[in-house]
Coordinates of C-alpha atoms in Angstrom, one line a residue:
A1 CA 80.5 18.9 -4.4
K2 CA 78.7 16.9 -1.8
Q3 CA 75.4 18.2 -3.0
I4 CA 76.1 17.2 -6.6
E5 CA 77.2 13.7 -5.4
N6 CA 74.0 13.4 -3.3
E7 CA 71.8 14.3 -6.3
E8 CA 73.6 11.6 -8.4
I9 CA 73.1 9.0 -5.6
K10 CA 69.4 10.0 -5.4
T11 CA 69.1 9.5 -9.2
K12 CA 70.7 6.1 -8.8
I13 CA 68.3 5.2 -6.0
L14 CA 65.2 6.2 -8.1
E15 CA 66.5 4.2 -11.1
Y16 CA 67.1 1.2 -8.8
M17 CA 63.6 1.5 -7.4
K18 CA 62.1 1.7 -10.9
S19 CA 64.1 -1.4 -12.0
V20 CA 63.0 -3.4 -9.0
G21 CA 59.4 -2.4 -9.3
T22 CA 58.5 -3.5 -5.7
P23 CA 58.9 -1.6 -2.4
V24 CA 62.4 -1.8 -1.1
T25 CA 64.1 -1.4 2.3
I26 CA 67.1 0.8 3.0
S27 CA 69.2 -2.3 3.5
N28 CA 68.1 -3.7 0.1
I29 CA 69.4 -0.6 -1.5
V30 CA 72.7 -0.6 0.4
K31 CA 73.2 -4.3 -0.4
D32 CA 72.4 -3.9 -4.1
F33 CA 74.8 -1.0 -4.4
N34 CA 77.5 -3.4 -3.0
N35 CA 77.8 -1.4 0.2
E36 CA 79.2 1.5 -1.8
Y37 CA 77.3 3.9 0.5
S38 CA 76.6 3.6 4.2
I39 CA 73.1 2.9 5.6
P40 CA 72.8 6.3 7.3
K41 CA 73.8 8.0 4.0
I42 CA 71.2 6.1 1.9
S43 CA 68.6 6.5 4.7
A44 CA 69.1 10.3 4.7
L45 CA 68.8 10.6 0.9
V46 CA 65.7 8.4 0.8
K47 CA 64.2 10.5 3.6
Q48 CA 64.9 13.6 1.4
L49 CA 63.1 11.9 -1.5
K50 CA 60.2 11.1 0.8
D51 CA 60.0 14.6 2.1
N52 CA 59.9 15.9 -1.4
G53 CA 57.0 13.6 -2.2
I54 CA 59.0 11.6 -4.8
V55 CA 59.0 8.4 -2.7
T56 CA 56.4 7.0 -0.3
R57 CA 57.1 5.0 2.9
E58 CA 55.0 2.1 4.2
E59 CA 55.6 0.0 7.2
L60 CA 55.1 -3.8 7.2
K61 CA 55.9 -5.8 10.3
R62 CA 57.9 -2.9 11.7
V63 CA 60.1 -2.7 8.6
A64 CA 60.0 0.4 6.4
Y65 CA 59.6 -0.1 2.7
F66 CA 60.0 2.7 0.1
K67 CA 58.6 3.0 -3.4
I68 CA 58.3 5.7 -6.0
S69 CA 55.1 7.8 -5.6
E70 CA 52.5 7.2 -8.2

């Protein structure tokens, strides 16, 4: 059940990233989801997306930004 829920959240994250169109931080995502999910939860799921090559990470001024891979 958790895995299905996580896949749904990952889909939401990707849809969110597409709609924003600019690189986002983990806290942007959590805030824009009205704190429905915790920072560690979103962070773990975004890391999975990154490890699967779906999302890329870049660091600016020591802050990590994520965007959908081209």
